Amino acid sequence: MACIFCKIVNKEIPSTKVYEDDEFLAFRDINPIDKVHILIIPKSHIESLLTCDKENQSMLGKMLLLASKIAQEQGLVGFRTMINSGAEGGQEVFHIHFHVYGGSEKLAKI
Ligand code: AMP
Ligand code: ZN
């Protein structure tokens, strides 16, 4: 399996873990775009939001609640969540992940 996020789950490559349970792992993005920048992933290999369907509904809901919990644990009073989906949507790692970031005093408007 060449997937780098599966390798992080299997501890074949290191990461700065901030949260782990049976289903999910969260770790710091190696190239942060904000003061706090965390990636949340399911431990099982799911490619993208584009490949998700109703079977993944509960997992996706859990990931969103986890985003809020982790952001608050990191001291953020507000945060952003981004899910790049598909190469044309800016996705570079094809193991679904939620970006959770914030902490800048000045919020970049998009
Ligand atoms: P995306 O463009 O949404 O697929 O985002 C992939 C993200 O993974 C980027 O923000 C990268 O900085 C991040 N990333 C890639 N490799 C690692 C790694 N080994 N540890 C932590 N973050 C990583
Ligand atoms: Zn994977």
PDB file of C-alpha atoms and ligand atoms in Angstrom:
ATOM      1  CA  MET A   1       0.000   0.000   0.000  1.00  0.00           C
ATOM      2  CA  ALA A   2       1.638   3.218  -1.161  1.00  0.00           C
ATOM      3  CA  CYS A   3      -0.816   5.547   0.606  1.00  0.00           C
ATOM      4  CA  ILE A   4       1.108   7.872   2.923  1.00  0.00           C
ATOM      5  CA  PHE A   5      -1.814   8.329   5.307  1.00  0.00           C
ATOM      6  CA  CYS A   6      -2.212   4.541   5.649  1.00  0.00           C
ATOM      7  CA  LYS A   7       1.522   4.492   6.433  1.00  0.00           C
ATOM      8  CA  ILE A   8       0.914   7.106   9.143  1.00  0.00           C
ATOM      9  CA  VAL A   9      -1.941   4.972  10.562  1.00  0.00           C
ATOM     10  CA  ASN A  10       0.377   1.929  10.549  1.00  0.00           C
ATOM     11  CA  LYS A  11       3.183   4.010  12.111  1.00  0.00           C
ATOM     12  CA  GLU A  12       5.474   3.254   9.160  1.00  0.00           C
ATOM     13  CA  ILE A  13       6.075   6.994   8.900  1.00  0.00           C
ATOM     14  CA  PRO A  14       5.939   9.408  11.843  1.00  0.00           C
ATOM     15  CA  SER A  15       3.329  12.052  12.501  1.00  0.00           C
ATOM     16  CA  THR A  16       2.539  14.545  15.236  1.00  0.00           C
ATOM     17  CA  LYS A  17      -0.577  12.892  16.606  1.00  0.00           C
ATOM     18  CA  VAL A  18      -3.148  15.030  18.394  1.00  0.00           C
ATOM     19  CA  TYR A  19      -6.001  12.493  18.629  1.00  0.00           C
ATOM     20  CA  GLU A  20      -6.593   8.778  18.098  1.00  0.00           C
ATOM     21  CA  ASP A  21      -9.433   6.328  18.649  1.00  0.00           C
ATOM     22  CA  ASP A  22     -10.436   3.016  17.041  1.00  0.00           C
ATOM     23  CA  GLU A  23     -11.756   4.688  13.898  1.00  0.00           C
ATOM     24  CA  PHE A  24      -9.896   7.968  13.450  1.00  0.00           C
ATOM     25  CA  LEU A  25      -6.520   9.609  13.681  1.00  0.00           C
ATOM     26  CA  ALA A  26      -5.705  13.324  13.760  1.00  0.00           C
ATOM     27  CA  PHE A  27      -2.223  14.771  13.302  1.00  0.00           C
ATOM     28  CA  ARG A  28      -0.544  18.063  12.432  1.00  0.00           C
ATOM     29  CA  ASP A  29      -0.228  18.984   8.771  1.00  0.00           C
ATOM     30  CA  ILE A  30       3.445  18.888   7.768  1.00  0.00           C
ATOM     31  CA  ASN A  31       3.015  22.143   5.819  1.00  0.00           C
ATOM     32  CA  PRO A  32       0.621  24.241   7.930  1.00  0.00           C
ATOM     33  CA  ILE A  33      -1.346  27.085   6.366  1.00  0.00           C
ATOM     34  CA  ASP A  34      -2.367  28.511   9.734  1.00  0.00           C
ATOM     35  CA  LYS A  35      -1.148  28.623  13.354  1.00  0.00           C
ATOM     36  CA  VAL A  36      -3.013  25.390  14.017  1.00  0.00           C
ATOM     37  CA  HIS A  37      -3.517  23.004  11.109  1.00  0.00           C
ATOM     38  CA  ILE A  38      -4.704  19.472  11.793  1.00  0.00           C
ATOM     39  CA  LEU A  39      -5.686  16.651   9.449  1.00  0.00           C
ATOM     40  CA  ILE A  40      -8.394  14.210  10.532  1.00  0.00           C
ATOM     41  CA  ILE A  41      -8.523  10.853   8.756  1.00  0.00           C
ATOM     42  CA  PRO A  42     -10.406   7.584   9.098  1.00  0.00           C
ATOM     43  CA  LYS A  43      -8.042   4.701   9.824  1.00  0.00           C
ATOM     44  CA  SER A  44      -9.559   2.688   6.990  1.00  0.00           C
ATOM     45  CA  HIS A  45      -8.556   3.663   3.482  1.00  0.00           C
ATOM     46  CA  ILE A  46     -11.315   5.676   1.812  1.00  0.00           C
ATOM     47  CA  GLU A  47     -10.144   7.633  -1.191  1.00  0.00           C
ATOM     48  CA  SER A  48     -12.176  10.793  -1.252  1.00  0.00           C
ATOM     49  CA  LEU A  49     -15.486  12.470  -0.501  1.00  0.00           C
ATOM     50  CA  LEU A  50     -16.148  11.777  -4.175  1.00  0.00           C
ATOM     51  CA  THR A  51     -16.146   8.028  -3.527  1.00  0.00           C
ATOM     52  CA  CYS A  52     -18.327   8.238  -0.400  1.00  0.00           C
ATOM     53  CA  ASP A  53     -21.966   7.244  -0.384  1.00  0.00           C
ATOM     54  CA  LYS A  54     -24.701   6.645   2.168  1.00  0.00           C
ATOM     55  CA  GLU A  55     -22.671   3.866   3.808  1.00  0.00           C
ATOM     56  CA  ASN A  56     -20.145   6.497   4.845  1.00  0.00           C
ATOM     57  CA  GLN A  57     -22.719   8.890   6.270  1.00  0.00           C
ATOM     58  CA  SER A  58     -22.116   8.054   9.915  1.00  0.00           C
ATOM     59  CA  MET A  59     -18.321   8.190   9.520  1.00  0.00           C
ATOM     60  CA  LEU A  60     -18.544  11.618   7.875  1.00  0.00           C
ATOM     61  CA  GLY A  61     -20.778  12.924  10.657  1.00  0.00           C
ATOM     62  CA  LYS A  62     -18.368  11.642  13.295  1.00  0.00           C
ATOM     63  CA  MET A  63     -15.462  13.330  11.505  1.00  0.00           C
ATOM     64  CA  LEU A  64     -17.238  16.694  11.549  1.00  0.00           C
ATOM     65  CA  LEU A  65     -17.970  16.476  15.273  1.00  0.00           C
ATOM     66  CA  LEU A  66     -14.371  15.417  15.829  1.00  0.00           C
ATOM     67  CA  ALA A  67     -13.210  18.479  13.880  1.00  0.00           C
ATOM     68  CA  SER A  68     -15.023  20.729  16.323  1.00  0.00           C
ATOM     69  CA  LYS A  69     -13.833  18.811  19.387  1.00  0.00           C
ATOM     70  CA  ILE A  70     -10.188  18.804  18.277  1.00  0.00           C
ATOM     71  CA  ALA A  71     -10.247  22.472  17.227  1.00  0.00           C
ATOM     72  CA  GLN A  72     -11.543  23.446  20.662  1.00  0.00           C
ATOM     73  CA  GLU A  73      -9.002  21.208  22.390  1.00  0.00           C
ATOM     74  CA  GLN A  74      -6.323  23.028  20.405  1.00  0.00           C
ATOM     75  CA  GLY A  75      -7.554  26.308  21.874  1.00  0.00           C
ATOM     76  CA  LEU A  76      -9.308  27.586  18.765  1.00  0.00           C
ATOM     77  CA  VAL A  77     -12.463  29.601  19.361  1.00  0.00           C
ATOM     78  CA  GLY A  78     -13.220  29.541  15.643  1.00  0.00           C
ATOM     79  CA  PHE A  79     -11.840  27.386  12.891  1.00  0.00           C
ATOM     80  CA  ARG A  80     -12.114  26.382   9.269  1.00  0.00           C
ATOM     81  CA  THR A  81     -12.722  22.954   7.783  1.00  0.00           C
ATOM     82  CA  MET A  82     -11.680  22.095   4.241  1.00  0.00           C
ATOM     83  CA  ILE A  83     -12.138  18.878   2.296  1.00  0.00           C
ATOM     84  CA  ASN A  84     -10.328  18.912  -1.010  1.00  0.00           C
ATOM     85  CA  SER A  85     -12.006  16.355  -3.238  1.00  0.00           C
ATOM     86  CA  GLY A  86     -10.509  15.007  -6.441  1.00  0.00           C
ATOM     87  CA  ALA A  87      -7.368  16.205  -8.214  1.00  0.00           C
ATOM     88  CA  GLU A  88      -9.337  19.070  -9.723  1.00  0.00           C
ATOM     89  CA  GLY A  89     -10.526  19.970  -6.234  1.00  0.00           C
ATOM     90  CA  GLY A  90      -6.940  20.273  -5.025  1.00  0.00           C
ATOM     91  CA  GLN A  91      -6.715  16.816  -3.421  1.00  0.00           C
ATOM     92  CA  GLU A  92      -3.124  15.560  -3.370  1.00  0.00           C
ATOM     93  CA  VAL A  93      -3.380  12.681  -0.917  1.00  0.00           C
ATOM     94  CA  PHE A  94      -6.066  10.210  -1.939  1.00  0.00           C
ATOM     95  CA  HIS A  95      -7.065   9.068   1.548  1.00  0.00           C
ATOM     96  CA  ILE A  96      -9.981  11.205   2.700  1.00  0.00           C
ATOM     97  CA  HIS A  97      -9.019  13.888   5.193  1.00  0.00           C
ATOM     98  CA  PHE A  98     -10.575  16.947   6.773  1.00  0.00           C
ATOM     99  CA  HIS A  99      -8.313  19.960   7.151  1.00  0.00           C
ATOM    100  CA  VAL A 100      -9.058  21.804  10.406  1.00  0.00           C
ATOM    101  CA  TYR A 101      -7.218  25.067  10.794  1.00  0.00           C
ATOM    102  CA  GLY A 102      -7.275  28.450  12.450  1.00  0.00           C
ATOM    103  CA  GLY A 103      -5.533  30.668  14.944  1.00  0.00           C
ATOM    104  CA  SER A 104      -4.471  33.566  12.740  1.00  0.00           C
ATOM    105  CA  GLU A 105      -5.401  36.979  14.043  1.00  0.00           C
ATOM    106  CA  LYS A 106      -6.270  38.100  10.560  1.00  0.00           C
ATOM    107  CA  LEU A 107      -8.725  35.887   8.741  1.00  0.00           C
ATOM    108  CA  ALA A 108      -7.988  35.494   5.056  1.00  0.00           C
ATOM    109  CA  LYS A 109     -11.224  35.902   3.145  1.00  0.00           C
ATOM    110  CA  ILE A 110     -11.931  33.333   0.494  1.00  0.00           C
TER     111      ILE A 110
HETATM  112  P1  AMP B   1      -4.780  17.754   0.132  1.00  0.00           P
HETATM  113  O1  AMP B   1      -4.225  18.741  -0.860  1.00  0.00           O
HETATM  114  O2  AMP B   1      -6.125  18.156   0.662  1.00  0.00           O
HETATM  115  O3  AMP B   1      -4.752  16.327  -0.390  1.00  0.00           O
HETATM  116  O4  AMP B   1      -3.855  17.852   1.390  1.00  0.00           O
HETATM  117  C1  AMP B   1      -2.824  16.977   1.701  1.00  0.00           C
HETATM  118  C2  AMP B   1      -2.171  17.559   2.910  1.00  0.00           C
HETATM  119  O5  AMP B   1      -1.362  16.566   3.498  1.00  0.00           O
HETATM  120  C3  AMP B   1      -1.272  18.760   2.626  1.00  0.00           C
HETATM  121  O6  AMP B   1      -1.720  19.890   3.368  1.00  0.00           O
HETATM  122  C4  AMP B   1       0.120  18.299   3.081  1.00  0.00           C
HETATM  123  O7  AMP B   1       0.863  19.318   3.684  1.00  0.00           O
HETATM  124  C5  AMP B   1      -0.242  17.183   4.049  1.00  0.00           C
HETATM  125  N1  AMP B   1       0.771  16.135   4.219  1.00  0.00           N
HETATM  126  C6  AMP B   1       1.396  15.433   3.247  1.00  0.00           C
HETATM  127  N2  AMP B   1       2.238  14.529   3.788  1.00  0.00           N
HETATM  128  C7  AMP B   1       2.140  14.665   5.132  1.00  0.00           C
HETATM  129  C8  AMP B   1       2.753  14.010   6.243  1.00  0.00           C
HETATM  130  N3  AMP B   1       3.655  13.024   6.075  1.00  0.00           N
HETATM  131  N4  AMP B   1       2.428  14.410   7.488  1.00  0.00           N
HETATM  132  C9  AMP B   1       1.531  15.411   7.672  1.00  0.00           C
HETATM  133  N5  AMP B   1       0.911  16.054   6.669  1.00  0.00           N
HETATM  134  C10 AMP B   1       1.199  15.684   5.410  1.00  0.00           C
HETATM  135 ZN    ZN B   2      -4.795   5.294   2.808  1.00  0.00          ZN
END
